[in-house]
Coordinates of C-alpha atoms (C1' of nucleotides) in Angstrom, one line a residue:
Chain A
M1 CA -78.6 255.8 -8.4
L2 CA -78.5 255.6 -12.3
K3 CA -75.5 256.6 -13.9
I4 CA -74.0 257.1 -17.1
D5 CA -70.6 256.2 -18.7
A6 CA -70.4 259.3 -21.4
G7 CA -67.0 257.8 -22.5
S8 CA -68.3 254.5 -23.1
A9 CA -68.7 253.1 -26.7
V10 CA -72.2 251.7 -25.7
P11 CA -75.0 254.5 -26.4
V12 CA -76.4 256.3 -23.5
Y13 CA -79.7 255.3 -24.2
E14 CA -78.7 251.5 -24.2
Q15 CA -76.8 252.1 -20.8
L16 CA -80.2 253.4 -19.2
K17 CA -82.1 251.0 -20.8
R18 CA -80.2 248.1 -18.9
Q19 CA -80.0 249.7 -15.6
I20 CA -83.9 250.3 -15.4
R21 CA -84.7 246.9 -16.8
L22 CA -82.3 245.6 -14.0
G23 CA -83.6 247.7 -11.1
I24 CA -87.1 246.5 -12.0
V25 CA -86.5 242.8 -12.4
S26 CA -84.6 242.8 -9.2
D27 CA -87.4 244.4 -7.9
R28 CA -85.6 247.5 -6.8
Y29 CA -88.4 249.6 -8.6
P30 CA -91.4 247.4 -7.9
S31 CA -94.5 247.5 -9.8
D32 CA -96.5 250.5 -10.0
H33 CA -93.5 252.5 -8.9
R34 CA -93.4 255.8 -10.5
M35 CA -90.4 256.6 -12.7
P36 CA -88.5 259.8 -12.5
S37 CA -90.2 262.8 -14.7
I38 CA -88.5 262.5 -17.8
R39 CA -87.1 266.2 -17.4
E40 CA -86.4 265.5 -13.7
L41 CA -83.6 262.4 -14.9
A42 CA -82.4 264.6 -17.9
S43 CA -81.5 267.3 -15.7
Q44 CA -80.0 265.1 -13.1
L45 CA -78.3 262.9 -15.7
K46 CA -77.3 266.0 -17.9
I47 CA -78.5 264.4 -20.8
N48 CA -80.9 265.4 -23.2
P49 CA -84.5 264.7 -22.4
N50 CA -85.1 263.5 -25.9
T51 CA -82.9 260.4 -24.8
I52 CA -84.7 259.5 -21.7
A53 CA -87.8 259.8 -23.5
K54 CA -86.8 257.3 -26.4
V55 CA -85.5 254.8 -23.2
Y56 CA -89.1 255.1 -21.3
R57 CA -90.8 254.6 -24.9
Q58 CA -88.5 251.6 -25.6
L59 CA -89.0 249.9 -22.3
E60 CA -92.8 250.7 -22.7
G61 CA -92.8 248.4 -25.9
E62 CA -91.0 245.8 -24.2
G63 CA -93.5 245.5 -21.3
F64 CA -91.2 247.1 -18.5
L65 CA -93.1 250.4 -18.2
M66 CA -96.6 251.8 -18.9
S67 CA -97.4 255.6 -19.5
K68 CA -100.1 257.2 -18.1
S69 CA -100.1 260.3 -19.8
G70 CA -100.1 263.6 -18.1
S71 CA -98.8 261.8 -14.8
G72 CA -95.7 260.5 -16.0
F73 CA -94.3 256.4 -16.7
F74 CA -95.1 253.4 -14.2
V75 CA -93.2 250.1 -13.5
K76 CA -95.5 247.5 -14.9
L77 CA -93.9 244.2 -14.6
E78 CA -96.1 241.6 -12.5
R79 CA -94.5 239.8 -9.9
E80 CA -95.1 236.5 -11.3
H81 CA -93.2 237.5 -14.8
M82 CA -90.1 238.4 -12.8
G83 CA -88.4 235.1 -12.6
K84 CA -89.0 234.1 -16.3
T85 CA -87.7 237.7 -17.6
R86 CA -84.9 237.3 -15.7
R87 CA -83.8 233.7 -16.9
R88 CA -84.5 235.2 -20.4
L89 CA -82.0 238.0 -19.7
L90 CA -79.4 235.6 -18.4
A91 CA -80.0 233.7 -21.7
E92 CA -79.5 236.3 -23.8
I93 CA -76.1 237.0 -22.1
A94 CA -75.0 233.4 -21.6
D95 CA -75.4 233.0 -25.6
E96 CA -73.5 236.1 -26.2
F97 CA -70.7 235.0 -24.3
I98 CA -70.6 231.5 -25.7
S99 CA -70.6 232.8 -29.3
Q100 CA -67.8 235.1 -28.5
A101 CA -65.7 232.1 -26.8
V102 CA -66.6 229.6 -29.5
E103 CA -65.5 231.9 -32.3
L104 CA -61.7 232.6 -30.5
G105 CA -61.8 228.7 -30.8
F106 CA -62.2 227.7 -26.6
T107 CA -64.0 224.3 -25.6
P108 CA -66.8 223.8 -23.2
E109 CA -64.2 222.8 -20.4
E110 CA -62.3 225.7 -20.7
L111 CA -65.0 227.7 -20.4
I112 CA -66.7 226.3 -17.3
K113 CA -63.1 226.4 -15.8
T114 CA -62.2 229.7 -16.4
L115 CA -65.8 231.1 -15.2
S116 CA -65.7 228.4 -12.4
A117 CA -62.3 230.0 -11.2
K118 CA -63.4 233.8 -11.7
L119 CA -66.7 233.0 -9.4
E120 CA -64.6 231.3 -6.9
R121 CA -62.2 234.3 -6.7
I122 CA -65.4 236.5 -6.4
S123 CA -66.9 234.7 -3.9
A124 CA -63.6 234.9 -1.4
N125 CA -63.6 238.8 -2.2
D126 CA -60.1 238.1 -4.2
P127 CA -61.1 239.9 -7.6
A128 CA -57.8 239.9 -8.8
Chain B
M1 CA -62.2 231.6 -46.1
L2 CA -63.2 235.0 -44.5
K3 CA -66.7 235.8 -44.9
I4 CA -68.7 238.9 -44.5
D5 CA -72.6 239.0 -43.2
A6 CA -73.6 242.1 -44.6
G7 CA -76.7 242.4 -42.9
S8 CA -75.2 242.1 -39.5
A9 CA -75.6 245.0 -37.1
V10 CA -72.0 244.4 -36.1
P11 CA -70.0 246.7 -38.7
V12 CA -68.0 244.9 -41.6
Y13 CA -64.7 246.1 -40.1
E14 CA -65.7 244.3 -37.0
Q15 CA -66.7 241.0 -38.6
L16 CA -63.1 240.8 -40.3
K17 CA -61.3 242.0 -37.3
R18 CA -62.8 238.9 -35.5
Q19 CA -62.3 236.2 -37.7
I20 CA -58.6 237.6 -38.4
R21 CA -57.5 237.8 -34.9
L22 CA -59.5 234.1 -34.2
G23 CA -57.4 232.8 -37.4
I24 CA -54.1 234.2 -35.9
V25 CA -54.6 233.1 -32.3
S26 CA -55.7 229.4 -33.2
D27 CA -52.8 229.3 -35.8
R28 CA -54.5 229.3 -38.7
Y29 CA -52.3 232.1 -40.2
P30 CA -49.2 231.2 -38.3
S31 CA -46.6 234.0 -37.6
D32 CA -44.8 235.6 -40.5
H33 CA -47.8 234.7 -42.5
R34 CA -48.3 237.1 -45.3
M35 CA -52.0 238.2 -45.3
P36 CA -53.8 238.9 -48.6
S37 CA -53.1 242.5 -50.1
I38 CA -55.8 245.1 -49.2
R39 CA -56.8 244.8 -53.0
E40 CA -57.0 241.1 -53.3
L41 CA -59.2 240.8 -50.1
A42 CA -61.2 243.7 -51.1
S43 CA -62.3 242.4 -54.6
Q44 CA -62.7 238.6 -53.2
L45 CA -64.8 240.1 -50.7
K46 CA -66.4 242.6 -52.5
I47 CA -66.1 245.2 -50.2
N48 CA -63.9 248.7 -50.5
P49 CA -60.2 248.6 -50.3
N50 CA -60.2 251.3 -47.4
T51 CA -62.4 248.8 -45.0
I52 CA -59.8 246.5 -45.5
A53 CA -56.9 248.8 -44.7
K54 CA -58.7 249.9 -41.5
V55 CA -58.8 246.5 -40.5
Y56 CA -55.3 245.5 -40.9
R57 CA -54.1 248.9 -39.4
Q58 CA -56.2 248.3 -36.6
L59 CA -55.1 244.8 -36.1
E60 CA -51.3 246.3 -36.5
G61 CA -52.2 248.6 -33.7
E62 CA -53.3 245.9 -31.3
G63 CA -50.1 243.5 -32.3
F64 CA -51.4 240.9 -34.5
L65 CA -50.2 242.3 -37.7
M66 CA -47.2 244.1 -39.2
S67 CA -47.2 246.1 -42.5
K68 CA -44.0 246.2 -44.8
S69 CA -45.0 249.2 -46.9
G70 CA -44.4 247.9 -50.3
S71 CA -44.7 244.1 -49.6
G72 CA -48.0 243.1 -47.6
F73 CA -49.1 242.8 -44.3
F74 CA -47.5 239.8 -42.4
V75 CA -48.6 238.1 -39.1
K76 CA -46.5 239.2 -36.2
L77 CA -48.0 237.3 -32.8
E78 CA -44.9 235.2 -31.4
R79 CA -45.6 232.0 -30.5
E80 CA -45.2 232.3 -26.8
H81 CA -47.8 235.1 -26.5
M82 CA -50.6 233.2 -28.2
G83 CA -51.4 231.4 -25.0
K84 CA -51.5 234.4 -23.2
T85 CA -53.8 236.0 -26.1
R86 CA -56.3 233.7 -26.0
R87 CA -56.1 233.7 -22.3
R88 CA -56.7 237.4 -21.9
L89 CA -59.7 237.7 -24.6
L90 CA -61.2 234.9 -22.9
A91 CA -60.9 236.7 -19.6
E92 CA -62.3 239.8 -21.1
I93 CA -65.1 238.1 -22.1
A94 CA -65.7 236.2 -19.3
D95 CA -65.5 239.4 -17.3
E96 CA -68.1 241.2 -19.3
F97 CA -70.4 237.8 -18.9
I98 CA -69.8 237.8 -15.0
S99 CA -70.9 241.6 -14.6
Q100 CA -73.8 241.6 -16.2
A101 CA -75.1 238.7 -14.7
V102 CA -74.2 240.1 -11.1
E103 CA -75.7 243.1 -12.1
L104 CA -79.1 241.0 -12.9
G105 CA -78.4 239.5 -9.3
F106 CA -77.8 236.1 -10.2
T107 CA -75.4 233.8 -8.0
P108 CA -72.7 231.8 -9.3
E109 CA -74.4 228.7 -9.1
E110 CA -77.0 229.5 -11.6
L111 CA -74.5 230.9 -14.1
I112 CA -72.4 228.0 -13.7
K113 CA -75.7 225.7 -13.8
T114 CA -77.2 227.8 -16.9
L115 CA -74.0 228.1 -18.8
S116 CA -73.4 223.9 -18.3
A117 CA -76.6 223.0 -20.0
K118 CA -76.3 225.6 -22.6
L119 CA -73.2 223.8 -23.5
E120 CA -74.3 220.4 -23.2
R121 CA -76.6 221.5 -26.1
I122 CA -74.3 222.5 -28.2
S123 CA -72.0 219.5 -27.6
A124 CA -74.9 217.3 -28.5
N125 CA -75.9 219.2 -31.5
D126 CA -78.9 220.4 -30.0
P127 CA -78.9 224.4 -30.5
A128 CA -82.6 224.8 -29.1
Chain C
M1 CA -55.4 278.4 -34.9
L2 CA -54.4 275.1 -36.1
K3 CA -52.5 275.8 -39.4
I4 CA -51.7 273.3 -42.3
D5 CA -49.0 273.0 -44.5
A6 CA -49.9 271.8 -47.7
G7 CA -46.5 271.5 -49.2
S8 CA -44.7 269.5 -46.2
A9 CA -43.6 266.5 -46.5
V10 CA -45.3 265.1 -43.2
P11 CA -48.6 264.3 -44.0
V12 CA -51.5 266.6 -42.8
Y13 CA -52.8 264.3 -40.6
E14 CA -49.9 264.0 -38.5
Q15 CA -49.4 267.8 -38.7
L16 CA -52.5 268.0 -36.7
K17 CA -51.7 265.5 -34.2
R18 CA -48.6 266.8 -33.0
Q19 CA -50.3 270.6 -33.0
I20 CA -53.3 269.4 -31.1
R21 CA -51.3 267.3 -28.9
L22 CA -49.1 270.1 -28.0
G23 CA -52.0 272.3 -27.5
I24 CA -53.4 269.7 -24.9
V25 CA -50.2 269.2 -23.2
S26 CA -49.7 272.7 -23.0
D27 CA -52.9 273.2 -21.3
R28 CA -53.8 275.7 -24.4
Y29 CA -56.9 273.0 -24.9
P30 CA -57.7 272.0 -20.9
S31 CA -59.4 268.9 -20.0
D32 CA -63.2 268.9 -21.0
H33 CA -63.0 271.2 -23.7
R34 CA -64.7 270.4 -26.8
M35 CA -62.9 270.1 -29.5
P36 CA -64.5 271.8 -33.1
S37 CA -66.4 269.1 -34.7
I38 CA -65.1 267.1 -37.9
R39 CA -67.1 268.8 -40.4
E40 CA -66.5 272.7 -38.5
L41 CA -62.5 272.0 -38.3
A42 CA -62.7 270.2 -42.0
S43 CA -64.6 273.2 -43.6
Q44 CA -62.2 275.7 -41.5
L45 CA -59.0 274.2 -42.4
K46 CA -60.4 273.1 -46.4
I47 CA -59.6 269.4 -45.8
N48 CA -61.4 266.5 -46.0
P49 CA -63.5 265.5 -42.9
N50 CA -62.2 262.0 -42.9
T51 CA -58.5 263.2 -42.5
I52 CA -60.2 265.1 -39.3
A53 CA -61.9 262.1 -38.1
K54 CA -58.6 260.0 -38.9
V55 CA -56.6 262.6 -36.5
Y56 CA -59.3 262.3 -33.8
R57 CA -59.5 258.9 -33.6
Q58 CA -56.0 258.3 -33.5
L59 CA -55.6 260.9 -30.7
E60 CA -58.4 258.9 -28.8
G61 CA -56.6 256.0 -29.2
E62 CA -53.7 257.8 -27.4
G63 CA -55.5 258.6 -24.5
F64 CA -55.3 262.4 -25.6
L65 CA -59.2 262.8 -26.7
M66 CA -62.7 260.9 -25.8
S67 CA -65.5 260.8 -28.5
K68 CA -69.1 261.4 -27.3
S69 CA -71.1 260.1 -30.4
G70 CA -73.6 262.3 -31.3
S71 CA -72.1 265.3 -29.4
G72 CA -68.3 265.8 -30.1
F73 CA -64.9 265.4 -29.1
F74 CA -63.7 266.1 -25.9
V75 CA -60.1 266.8 -24.2
K76 CA -59.5 263.9 -22.0
L77 CA -55.9 264.0 -20.4
E78 CA -55.9 264.8 -16.7
R79 CA -54.2 267.3 -14.9
E80 CA -52.0 265.2 -13.3
H81 CA -50.8 263.0 -15.9
M82 CA -50.0 266.2 -18.0
G83 CA -46.5 266.7 -16.9
K84 CA -45.7 263.1 -16.9
T85 CA -46.9 262.9 -21.0
R86 CA -44.6 266.1 -21.6
R87 CA -41.6 264.4 -20.0
R88 CA -42.4 261.1 -21.7
L89 CA -42.6 263.1 -25.3
L90 CA -39.4 264.6 -24.5
A91 CA -38.0 261.8 -23.4
E92 CA -38.8 260.0 -26.5
I93 CA -37.7 262.4 -29.1
A94 CA -34.1 262.7 -26.8
D95 CA -33.9 259.4 -27.1
E96 CA -33.9 259.2 -30.7
F97 CA -31.7 262.2 -31.2
I98 CA -29.0 260.4 -29.0
S99 CA -29.2 257.2 -30.9
Q100 CA -28.6 258.8 -34.0
A101 CA -25.5 260.8 -32.8
V102 CA -23.7 257.5 -31.2
E103 CA -24.2 256.3 -34.4
L104 CA -22.0 258.9 -36.0
G105 CA -19.5 258.4 -33.2
F106 CA -20.0 261.5 -31.3
T107 CA -18.9 261.8 -27.6
P108 CA -21.6 263.2 -25.0
E109 CA -19.7 266.5 -24.3
E110 CA -19.6 267.1 -28.8
L111 CA -23.8 266.7 -28.2
I112 CA -23.9 269.0 -25.0
K113 CA -21.5 271.6 -26.6
T114 CA -23.2 271.6 -29.9
L115 CA -26.8 271.9 -28.5
S116 CA -25.8 274.4 -26.4
A117 CA -24.2 276.4 -29.0
K118 CA -27.6 276.1 -31.1
L119 CA -29.8 277.3 -28.2
E120 CA -28.2 280.5 -27.5
R121 CA -28.2 281.2 -31.0
I122 CA -32.2 280.8 -30.7
S123 CA -32.3 282.7 -27.5
A124 CA -30.3 285.5 -29.0
N125 CA -33.2 285.4 -31.8
D126 CA -30.2 284.6 -34.6
P127 CA -31.2 281.2 -36.2
A128 CA -28.0 281.3 -38.3
Chain D
M1 CA -22.5 244.3 -40.8
L2 CA -25.2 246.3 -42.7
K3 CA -28.8 245.2 -41.1
I4 CA -32.2 245.9 -41.9
D5 CA -35.2 246.0 -39.7
A6 CA -38.4 245.2 -41.8
G7 CA -40.7 246.1 -39.4
S8 CA -39.5 249.9 -38.8
A9 CA -41.5 252.7 -40.3
V10 CA -38.3 254.4 -41.8
P11 CA -38.0 252.9 -45.3
V12 CA -35.6 250.2 -46.0
Y13 CA -33.4 252.5 -48.4
E14 CA -33.3 255.0 -45.7
Q15 CA -32.0 252.6 -43.0
L16 CA -29.5 251.7 -45.3
K17 CA -28.1 255.1 -46.6
R18 CA -27.8 256.1 -42.8
Q19 CA -26.0 253.0 -42.2
I20 CA -23.3 253.4 -45.3
R21 CA -23.0 256.9 -44.6
L22 CA -22.0 256.2 -41.2
G23 CA -19.7 253.6 -42.1
I24 CA -18.0 256.4 -44.3
V25 CA -17.7 259.1 -42.0
S26 CA -16.6 256.8 -39.3
D27 CA -14.2 255.2 -41.9
R28 CA -15.3 252.1 -41.2
Y29 CA -15.4 251.9 -44.9
P30 CA -12.3 254.1 -46.0
S31 CA -12.1 256.1 -49.0
D32 CA -12.1 253.9 -52.2
H33 CA -13.0 250.8 -50.7
R34 CA -15.2 248.6 -52.7
M35 CA -18.3 248.4 -52.0
P36 CA -20.2 244.9 -52.2
S37 CA -22.1 244.6 -55.1
I38 CA -25.6 245.4 -55.9
R39 CA -26.2 241.5 -56.1
E40 CA -24.5 240.4 -53.5
L41 CA -25.9 242.8 -50.7
A42 CA -29.5 242.2 -52.1
S43 CA -29.1 238.6 -51.9
Q44 CA -27.2 238.8 -48.5
L45 CA -29.9 241.1 -47.0
K46 CA -32.7 239.6 -48.7
I47 CA -34.6 242.7 -50.0
N48 CA -34.8 243.8 -53.6
P49 CA -31.9 244.5 -55.9
N50 CA -33.6 247.9 -57.0
T51 CA -33.6 249.1 -53.4
I52 CA -30.1 248.8 -53.5
A53 CA -29.2 250.0 -56.5
K54 CA -31.2 253.2 -55.5
V55 CA -29.5 253.9 -52.3
Y56 CA -26.2 253.3 -54.2
R57 CA -27.5 256.0 -56.7
Q58 CA -28.4 258.5 -53.8
L59 CA -25.3 258.3 -51.9
E60 CA -23.3 258.8 -55.1
G61 CA -25.6 261.9 -55.9
E62 CA -24.5 262.9 -52.0
G63 CA -21.1 262.5 -52.9
F64 CA -20.3 259.7 -50.4
L65 CA -19.7 257.1 -53.3
M66 CA -18.7 257.0 -56.5
S67 CA -19.6 254.7 -59.8
K68 CA -17.1 253.2 -61.8
S69 CA -19.1 250.8 -64.7
G70 CA -18.2 247.5 -64.8
S71 CA -16.5 247.5 -61.5
G72 CA -18.9 248.7 -58.9
F73 CA -19.2 251.2 -56.5
F74 CA -16.4 253.0 -54.6
V75 CA -16.2 254.9 -51.3
K76 CA -15.4 258.6 -52.3
L77 CA -15.1 261.0 -49.3
E78 CA -11.9 262.3 -48.8
R79 CA -10.3 262.3 -45.5
E80 CA -10.2 266.3 -44.9
H81 CA -14.3 266.3 -45.6
M82 CA -14.9 263.8 -43.0
G83 CA -14.6 266.1 -40.0
K84 CA -17.2 268.8 -42.1
T85 CA -19.6 266.3 -43.2
R86 CA -19.9 264.7 -39.8
R87 CA -20.6 268.2 -38.2
R88 CA -23.1 268.7 -40.9
L89 CA -25.1 265.7 -39.9
L90 CA -24.9 266.3 -36.4
A91 CA -26.3 269.8 -37.0
E92 CA -29.1 268.6 -39.0
I93 CA -30.4 265.8 -36.3
A94 CA -29.9 268.3 -33.5
D95 CA -31.9 270.9 -35.3
E96 CA -34.4 268.5 -35.9
F97 CA -34.6 267.7 -32.4
I98 CA -34.4 271.0 -31.1
S99 CA -37.7 271.9 -33.4
Q100 CA -39.5 269.1 -31.7
A101 CA -39.0 270.0 -28.5
V102 CA -39.7 273.8 -28.9
E103 CA -42.7 272.6 -30.5
L104 CA -43.7 270.8 -27.0
G105 CA -43.1 274.0 -25.2
F106 CA -39.7 273.1 -23.5
T107 CA -37.5 275.8 -22.5
P108 CA -33.5 275.4 -23.4
E109 CA -32.7 274.8 -19.7
E110 CA -34.8 271.6 -19.8
L111 CA -33.8 270.5 -22.6
I112 CA -29.9 270.7 -21.5
K113 CA -30.8 269.3 -18.3
T114 CA -32.6 266.0 -19.9
L115 CA -30.2 265.6 -22.3
S116 CA -26.9 265.6 -20.0
A117 CA -29.0 263.7 -17.8
K118 CA -29.5 260.7 -20.1
L119 CA -26.1 261.0 -21.6
E120 CA -24.5 260.4 -17.7
R121 CA -26.7 257.1 -17.4
I122 CA -25.1 255.9 -20.7
S123 CA -21.8 257.0 -19.8
A124 CA -21.9 255.3 -16.3
N125 CA -23.9 251.8 -18.3
D126 CA -26.7 252.6 -16.6
P127 CA -29.5 252.7 -19.4
A128 CA -32.6 252.9 -17.5
Chain E
dG1 C1' -47.2 245.0 -57.3
dT2 C1' -47.5 246.7 -52.6
dG3 C1' -49.3 249.9 -48.6
dG4 C1' -50.0 255.3 -47.1
dT5 C1' -52.7 259.6 -47.6
dC6 C1' -56.3 262.3 -49.1
dT7 C1' -60.9 263.5 -51.4
dA8 C1' -65.7 263.7 -52.1
dG9 C1' -69.6 262.0 -50.7
dA10 C1' -73.3 258.7 -49.1
dC11 C1' -76.2 256.5 -45.3
dC12 C1' -76.7 255.6 -40.4
dA13 C1' -77.5 255.8 -35.5
dC14 C1' -76.8 259.3 -31.8
dC15 C1' -78.4 263.3 -28.6
Chain F
dG1 C1' -76.6 269.0 -35.2
dT2 C1' -72.6 265.1 -33.6
dG3 C1' -69.9 261.2 -34.8
dG4 C1' -69.3 255.9 -37.3
dT5 C1' -69.2 253.3 -41.1
dC6 C1' -68.5 252.5 -46.1
dT7 C1' -68.0 253.4 -51.1
dA8 C1' -65.6 255.0 -55.2
dG9 C1' -61.2 256.5 -57.0
dA10 C1' -57.3 259.8 -57.1
dC11 C1' -51.9 260.0 -56.3
dC12 C1' -47.8 258.8 -54.1
dA13 C1' -43.5 256.5 -52.2
dC14 C1' -41.5 251.8 -51.5
dA15 C1' -40.1 246.8 -53.0

DNA sequence: GTGGTCTAGACCACC
DNA sequence: GTGGTCTAGACCACA
């Protein structure tokens, strides 16, 4: 389910964090779900266990996971906070997109137009 | 004109590349314009000449600049390709935004709505 | 295995690039092969690590290598593209040769004749 | 007649030298022909007079030109040496081509075959 | 003066 | 340990 692109510029640990966060807010990993053990996930993805440990610790710091020593990491996010969390994540990536576009000198109208066009193509299953 | 944020997480050379690219596609640096010399820009921005050289060489690789050994770097982007280049850059960041948003399970409507709201706030000079 | 001619007019980094490219297209460095680390190769060849880094980064840009930050550089060229790449490289140098010869006013027959003669001498181990 | 490609990697002075040498061995500039003056050529090509002077001096050293002080540079190559000179130049570029091809691991047969194919296309005015 | 190459060595993030 | 960024400064070829 989790996948790593070794050639990517984005660090392995960041790729993992994003995917796990996504799994949680999309309810694929429900609350109290037990995450795969560090060693298990490390051997499956063929990456260093230290990297997995780092990811779990950071997600714990962000409030997505909770560690129970001796028995593993568990999903913590409560149902009622999911919507808020999703919106916060969306706001973050939207801000990033806007700031880059503004940097390139695009107007708000151009952004909306380009985005709408792309989304329509996707809805129509025509990813040209 | 060009500015560096030394405290930023994004590398100095990347900050510079973006600003110069923007200057070119927005026609502030027209084609055949001579860029400041490596040493000149380095001393002005108080960063190492090697860093500037790296920036110029990479922009040369991307087709934005051309080096004439012994006489400087010159803007290369042809007029007719500018619009195309701007659109390509916008398409790239838009695709990145969409793919991340889709990963989070948002619908096209939500994206447009969120983005429109943010852009209106910006137009109204209310960057909350 | 890799060797540097310090006295040559062709830059060290260019010498290295050619040798590594050759090693890859001739399958001496197979795909996924891990290249020697920057520091390792630098100390072995007694040249500066920055020079090796430049070589690796440029070969990455050309699609021959892939960097995995924290773990090294790896050969990337896919098997099925190797033949194509070799042919492209040959076509490039052949075009360069032909255009220079045409400039000098030689006919195709003269080119073939001169080249054949030289190649026969090489085959006969007589590099006069 | 003489043309400079400012964007080229090959230095301006080298471009000029090649073109003038070619003009001489191909008899376009016959023996005793008076070359354009340094200032004249410099202003025509929009390059630095020092560069032209360097070119003329070097061609003088190679035996292609002869300077008569106060009256300019004159073509020197005698008719009977032209054939020899042309062959020497061809041998040089052929050696360069062969050494590069051998570096890439090509066999003599492959070289001849590729070259013949390319030359046939040229003869047939089909530069694909 | 310009860019191009190379060295020496620092500090950082990542694995 | 790895690569990535950046500094400081040398020497060269070119215009």
